[in-house]
Coordinates of N, CA, C and O in Angstrom, one line a residue:
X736 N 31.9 0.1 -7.8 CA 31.8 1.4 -7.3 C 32.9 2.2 -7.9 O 34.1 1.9 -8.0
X737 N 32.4 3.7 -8.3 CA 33.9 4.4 -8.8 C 34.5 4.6 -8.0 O 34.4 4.5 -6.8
X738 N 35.6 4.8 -8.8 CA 36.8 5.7 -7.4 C 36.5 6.9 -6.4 O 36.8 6.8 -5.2
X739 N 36.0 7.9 -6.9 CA 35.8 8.7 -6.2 C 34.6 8.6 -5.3 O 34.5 9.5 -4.4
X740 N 33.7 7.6 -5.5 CA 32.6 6.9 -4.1 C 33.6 6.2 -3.7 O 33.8 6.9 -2.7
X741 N 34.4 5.4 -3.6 CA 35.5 4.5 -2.6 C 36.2 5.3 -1.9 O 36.8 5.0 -0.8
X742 N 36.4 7.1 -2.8 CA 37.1 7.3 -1.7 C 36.3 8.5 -0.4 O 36.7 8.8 0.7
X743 N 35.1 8.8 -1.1 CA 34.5 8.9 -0.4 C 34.0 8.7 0.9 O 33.7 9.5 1.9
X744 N 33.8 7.1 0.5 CA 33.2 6.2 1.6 C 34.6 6.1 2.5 O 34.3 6.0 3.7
X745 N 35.7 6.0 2.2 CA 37.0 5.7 3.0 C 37.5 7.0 3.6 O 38.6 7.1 4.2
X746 N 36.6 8.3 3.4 CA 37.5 9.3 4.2 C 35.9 9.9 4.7 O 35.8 11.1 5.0
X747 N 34.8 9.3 4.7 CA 33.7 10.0 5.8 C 33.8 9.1 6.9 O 34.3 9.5 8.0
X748 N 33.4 8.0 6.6 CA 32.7 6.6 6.8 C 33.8 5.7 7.2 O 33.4 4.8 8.0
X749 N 35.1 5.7 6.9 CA 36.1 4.9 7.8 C 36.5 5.9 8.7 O 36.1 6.0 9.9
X750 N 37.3 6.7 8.1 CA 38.1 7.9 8.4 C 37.3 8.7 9.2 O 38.0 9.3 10.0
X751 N 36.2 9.1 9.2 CA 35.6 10.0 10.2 C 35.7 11.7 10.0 O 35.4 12.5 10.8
X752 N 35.9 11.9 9.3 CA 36.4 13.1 7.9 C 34.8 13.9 8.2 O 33.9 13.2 7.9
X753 N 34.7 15.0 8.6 CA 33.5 15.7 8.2 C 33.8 16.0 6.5 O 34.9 15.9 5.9
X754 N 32.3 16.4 6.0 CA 32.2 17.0 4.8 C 32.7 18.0 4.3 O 33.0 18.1 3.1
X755 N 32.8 19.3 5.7 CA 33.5 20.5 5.0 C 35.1 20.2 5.0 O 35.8 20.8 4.2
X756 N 35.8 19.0 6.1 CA 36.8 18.9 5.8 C 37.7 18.5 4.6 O 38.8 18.8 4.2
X757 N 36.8 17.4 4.1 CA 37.0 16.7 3.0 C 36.6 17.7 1.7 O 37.3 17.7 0.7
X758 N 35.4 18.5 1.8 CA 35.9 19.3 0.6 C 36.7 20.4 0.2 O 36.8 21.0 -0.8
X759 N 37.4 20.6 1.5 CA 39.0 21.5 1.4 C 39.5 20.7 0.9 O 39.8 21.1 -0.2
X760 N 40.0 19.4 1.3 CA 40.7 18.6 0.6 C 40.5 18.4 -0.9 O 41.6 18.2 -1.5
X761 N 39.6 18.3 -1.5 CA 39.2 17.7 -2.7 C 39.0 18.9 -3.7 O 39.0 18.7 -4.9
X762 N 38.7 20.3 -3.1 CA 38.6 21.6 -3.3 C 37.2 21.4 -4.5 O 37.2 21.8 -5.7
X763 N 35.9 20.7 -3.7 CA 35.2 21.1 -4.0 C 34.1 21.5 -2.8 O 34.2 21.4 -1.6
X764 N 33.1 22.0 -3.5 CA 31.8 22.6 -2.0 C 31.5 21.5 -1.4 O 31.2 20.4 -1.8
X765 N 31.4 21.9 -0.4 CA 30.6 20.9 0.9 C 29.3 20.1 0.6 O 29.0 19.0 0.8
X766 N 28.5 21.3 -0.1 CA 26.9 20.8 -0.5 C 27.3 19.6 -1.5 O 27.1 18.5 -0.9
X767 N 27.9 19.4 -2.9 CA 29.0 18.5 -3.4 C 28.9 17.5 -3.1 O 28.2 16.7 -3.7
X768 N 29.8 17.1 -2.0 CA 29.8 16.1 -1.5 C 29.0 15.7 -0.2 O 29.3 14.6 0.3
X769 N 28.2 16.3 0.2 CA 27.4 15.7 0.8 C 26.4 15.1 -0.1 O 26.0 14.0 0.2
X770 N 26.0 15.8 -1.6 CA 25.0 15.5 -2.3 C 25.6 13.7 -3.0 O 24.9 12.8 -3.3
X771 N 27.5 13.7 -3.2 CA 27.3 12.3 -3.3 C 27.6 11.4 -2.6 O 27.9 10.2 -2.8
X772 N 27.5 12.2 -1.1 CA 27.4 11.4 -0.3 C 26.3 9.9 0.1 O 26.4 8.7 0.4
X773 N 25.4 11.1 -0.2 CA 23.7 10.9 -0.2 C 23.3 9.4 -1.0 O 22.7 8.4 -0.9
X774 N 24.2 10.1 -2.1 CA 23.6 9.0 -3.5 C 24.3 7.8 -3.5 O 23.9 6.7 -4.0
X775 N 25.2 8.1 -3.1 CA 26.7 6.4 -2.5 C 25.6 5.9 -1.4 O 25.1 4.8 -1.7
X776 N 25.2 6.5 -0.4 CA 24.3 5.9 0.6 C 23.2 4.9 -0.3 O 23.0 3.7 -0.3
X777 N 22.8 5.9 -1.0 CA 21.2 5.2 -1.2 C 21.4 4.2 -2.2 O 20.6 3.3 -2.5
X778 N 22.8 4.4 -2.8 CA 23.1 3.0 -3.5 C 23.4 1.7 -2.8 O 23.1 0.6 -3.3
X779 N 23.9 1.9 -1.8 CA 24.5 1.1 -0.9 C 23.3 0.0 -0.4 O 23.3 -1.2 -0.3
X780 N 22.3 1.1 0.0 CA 21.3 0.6 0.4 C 20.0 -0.1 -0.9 O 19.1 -0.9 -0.8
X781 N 20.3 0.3 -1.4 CA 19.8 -0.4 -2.7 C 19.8 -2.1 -2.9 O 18.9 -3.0 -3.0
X782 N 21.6 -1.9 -3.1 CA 22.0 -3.0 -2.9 C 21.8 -3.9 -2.0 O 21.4 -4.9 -2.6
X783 N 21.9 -3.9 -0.6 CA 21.7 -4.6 0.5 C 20.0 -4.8 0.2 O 19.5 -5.9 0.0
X784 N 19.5 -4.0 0.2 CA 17.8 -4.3 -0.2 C 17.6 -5.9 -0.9 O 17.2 -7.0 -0.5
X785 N 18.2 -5.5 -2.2 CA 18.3 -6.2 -3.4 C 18.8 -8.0 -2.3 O 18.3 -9.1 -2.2
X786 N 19.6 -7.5 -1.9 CA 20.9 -8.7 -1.4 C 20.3 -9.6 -0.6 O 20.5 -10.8 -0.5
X787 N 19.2 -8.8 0.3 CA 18.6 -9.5 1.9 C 17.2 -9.8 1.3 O 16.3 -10.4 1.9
X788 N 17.1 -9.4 0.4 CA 15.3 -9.8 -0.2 C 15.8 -11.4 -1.2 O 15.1 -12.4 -1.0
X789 N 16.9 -11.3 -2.1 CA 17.3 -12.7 -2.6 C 17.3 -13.6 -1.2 O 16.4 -14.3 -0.8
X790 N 18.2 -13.4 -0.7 CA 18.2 -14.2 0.8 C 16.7 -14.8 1.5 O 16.4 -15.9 1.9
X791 N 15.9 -13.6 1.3 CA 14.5 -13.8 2.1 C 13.6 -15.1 0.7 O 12.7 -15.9 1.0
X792 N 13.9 -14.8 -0.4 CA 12.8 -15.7 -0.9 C 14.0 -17.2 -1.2 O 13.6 -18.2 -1.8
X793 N 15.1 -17.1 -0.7 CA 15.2 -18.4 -0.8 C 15.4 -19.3 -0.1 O 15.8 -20.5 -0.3
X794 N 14.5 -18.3 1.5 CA 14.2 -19.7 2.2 C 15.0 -19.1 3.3 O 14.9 -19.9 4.2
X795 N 15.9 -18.0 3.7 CA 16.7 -18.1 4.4 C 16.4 -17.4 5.4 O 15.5 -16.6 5.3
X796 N 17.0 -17.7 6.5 CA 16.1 -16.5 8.1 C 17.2 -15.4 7.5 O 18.3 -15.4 6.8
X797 N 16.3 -14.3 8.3 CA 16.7 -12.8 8.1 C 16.7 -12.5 9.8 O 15.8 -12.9 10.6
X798 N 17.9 -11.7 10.2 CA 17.7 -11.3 11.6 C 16.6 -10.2 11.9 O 16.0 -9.4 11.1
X799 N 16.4 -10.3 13.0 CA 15.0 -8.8 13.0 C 15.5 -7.7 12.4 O 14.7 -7.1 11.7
X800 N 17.3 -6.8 12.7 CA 17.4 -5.9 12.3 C 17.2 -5.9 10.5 O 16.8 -4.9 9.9
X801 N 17.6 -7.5 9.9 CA 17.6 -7.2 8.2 C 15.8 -7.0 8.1 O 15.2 -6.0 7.6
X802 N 15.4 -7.9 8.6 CA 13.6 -7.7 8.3 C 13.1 -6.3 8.4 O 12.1 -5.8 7.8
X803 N 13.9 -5.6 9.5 CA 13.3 -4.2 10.0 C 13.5 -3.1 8.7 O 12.8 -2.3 8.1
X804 N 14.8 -3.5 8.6 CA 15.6 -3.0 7.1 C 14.4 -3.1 6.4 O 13.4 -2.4 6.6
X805 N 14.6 -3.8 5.6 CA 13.5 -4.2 4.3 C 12.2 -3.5 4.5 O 11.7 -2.6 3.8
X806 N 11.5 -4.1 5.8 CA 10.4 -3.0 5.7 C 10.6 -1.6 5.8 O 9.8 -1.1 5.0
X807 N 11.3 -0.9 6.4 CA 11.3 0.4 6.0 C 12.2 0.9 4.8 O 12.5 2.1 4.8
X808 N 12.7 0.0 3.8 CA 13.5 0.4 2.5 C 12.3 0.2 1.9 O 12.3 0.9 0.8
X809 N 11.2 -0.5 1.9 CA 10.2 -0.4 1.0 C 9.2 0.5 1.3 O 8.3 0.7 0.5
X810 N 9.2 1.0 2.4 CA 8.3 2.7 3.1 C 8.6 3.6 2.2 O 7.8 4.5 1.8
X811 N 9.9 3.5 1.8 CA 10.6 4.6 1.8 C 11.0 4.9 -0.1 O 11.7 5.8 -0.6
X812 N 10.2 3.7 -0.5 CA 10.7 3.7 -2.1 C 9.1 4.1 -2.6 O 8.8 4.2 -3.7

């Protein structure tokens, strides 16, 4: 992950940072960082997709919430 998604993710998503606050900080537009907000998300989830579907064909249980996951990350692709 680049830097600037790590820091991202560590001043919405740990930190609790709205988006317009954080792009005062960073002194860019709100729309901005929400938009890579969005795309850090959908990577994120990407990955975990990728991560709990290896899991699922190699035999391993998946809890209901990962199963629930999966079927709606594949709704949704």
């Amino acid at each position: 992950m680049k830097g600037e998604y790590k820091e991202l993710l560590y001043w919405l998503a740990v930190r609790g940072y709205g988006t317009v606050e954080l792009s005062r900080m960073l002194g860019q537009s709100d729309r901005n960082i929400r938009k890579k907000y969005s795309r850090l998300l959908a990577r994120i989830r990407e990955k975990l997709y990728k991560h709990l579907l290896k899991r699922d064909m190699k035999g391993k249980r998946l809890t209901e919430r990962e199963i629930h996951f999966l079927v709606e990350y594949e709704k949704s692709v």
